[in-house]
Amino acid sequence: EEQTIEDGLKQIEKRMKNEGQNYHGIGKGKNLIVIQVESLANFVMFRDYDGQEITPNLNKLASSPHSLYYNNYFQLIGKGNTSDAEFVSLNSLYPSMEKPTYFQYADNKFYGLPWLMRDNGYTAWAFHGYKRDFWNRDEAYINQGFERFIAEDNFNFTEEIGFGITDKDFFNQSMFYLNQLDQKDENPFFAFLVTLTSHNPYEMPEEYQKINIKEEHKDSLTANYLQSIHYTDEAIAEFIQNLKDNGLYDDSVIVIYGDHFAINAGLETEEEILNYLLGRPYDYDMMMNIPLIIHVPNENLGKTITTVGSQLDFYPTIANIMGYENTKGITFGMDLNNPIRENYVFPQTYLYKGSFISQDYMFQFSRDGVYENSKVINRFTRREEDINKFMDVTSRGIREIDLSDYILKNNYFMEYIK
Ligand code: GP9
């Protein structure tokens, strides 16, 4: 029988209750520094190109005894690309598929991570070195719970790459504001930093191209990408050193993840270099795979988490690490350190609504919306399998997306959050 919307939401709310013993509260009272990295794909992690390590610093961080590294983590964006990655991660709600969520629902009431941290005494600021009104951030951030937005107009830069400010300038100058936050009061802070340099088409000036590219791969999008993500990797390492030099490192939880894919699957021009780099065909599940690293200085962690998850799971995962429970909003994700059910990723872009990625499968729901035209592949054998046994999972995914959309459409938290 048909379940009512209210019953559906009650069910989602009920499953939020999670004892969450693993890593509960290991970040309690510390600052929370989250870095969302432009186009950081997981396929560059722990990978060499012709004997050259692409992201040596992120590799070091991810394999540190004080880090958790999630290697089976996926993007979950709609029409708002980078801004949806922010929205989904901070709120654990699905993005709108009509318009970028930051535009369509800028005025809605939310209870995402910035609000949770503020309710627990934190100051929450956002940092991004591009135009204040791009993706409507200046308006959306207010209802997301950020008290201040350090944007392009707060930075000085002489050198421009791609969209503008370089990641090194961005991180260096952000230190000034982080020090301000640190000295502001007794309270810890939540800083949300969004990088910019490694943006498509990834063209870097000659002096920043540190990876030697083979003649036959030169000028490909992927070759450019390796150069630019290598630069960003170095910028992040300098930033962490800077946190140490400024005495902020030991008191902070540092979280890093990619906002979305770097190279679209199915680009003919990229086939050769990707095959060479990966030694296997590049498909949508690899394209949408982004890394998540949670680094807690002085905590004994040192683990790679293979549980499948996505940006939808970010908020519950971080909330448990910080030791706080979300008792106000409704979140659709799962704490990846305390899995209480089998997790599925339900994307709506690149893989269409009804599709899913699970531990073993990638189900590609047909673009025409006809189940019978869908296909499923085993993620390990890469072979196609019979689609019939996945009907209930796809309908569950569609149901969840619709429930989340109901929250957005009806500004549901307006009444719900006291
Ligand atoms: C711009 C930056 C890029 O502010 O966040 O957004 P994208 O084009 O990647 O969605």
CSV table of N, CA and C in Angstrom, one decimal, residues 50 148 204 237 246 296 330 371:
chain,number,residue,atom,x,y,z
A,50,ASP,N,53.7,7.6,-15.1
A,50,ASP,CA,55.1,7.3,-15.6
A,50,ASP,C,56.1,7.5,-14.4
A,148,ARG,N,29.9,34.4,8.3
A,148,ARG,CA,30.7,35.3,7.5
A,148,ARG,C,31.2,34.6,6.3
A,204,MET,N,47.5,25.1,-16.7
A,204,MET,CA,48.5,25.8,-15.8
A,204,MET,C,49.6,26.4,-16.6
A,237,ALA,N,49.4,20.9,1.2
A,237,ALA,CA,50.5,20.6,2.1
A,237,ALA,C,51.0,21.9,2.7
A,246,ASN,N,51.2,28.2,12.8
A,246,ASN,CA,50.4,29.1,13.5
A,246,ASN,C,49.7,28.5,14.8
A,296,VAL,N,42.6,13.6,12.2
A,296,VAL,CA,42.5,14.1,13.5
A,296,VAL,C,43.9,14.0,14.2
A,330,ILE,N,16.3,16.7,9.5
A,330,ILE,CA,16.2,15.3,9.0
A,330,ILE,C,17.4,15.2,8.0
A,371,TYR,N,12.4,1.0,-16.9
A,371,TYR,CA,13.3,0.1,-16.1
A,371,TYR,C,13.9,-1.0,-17.0
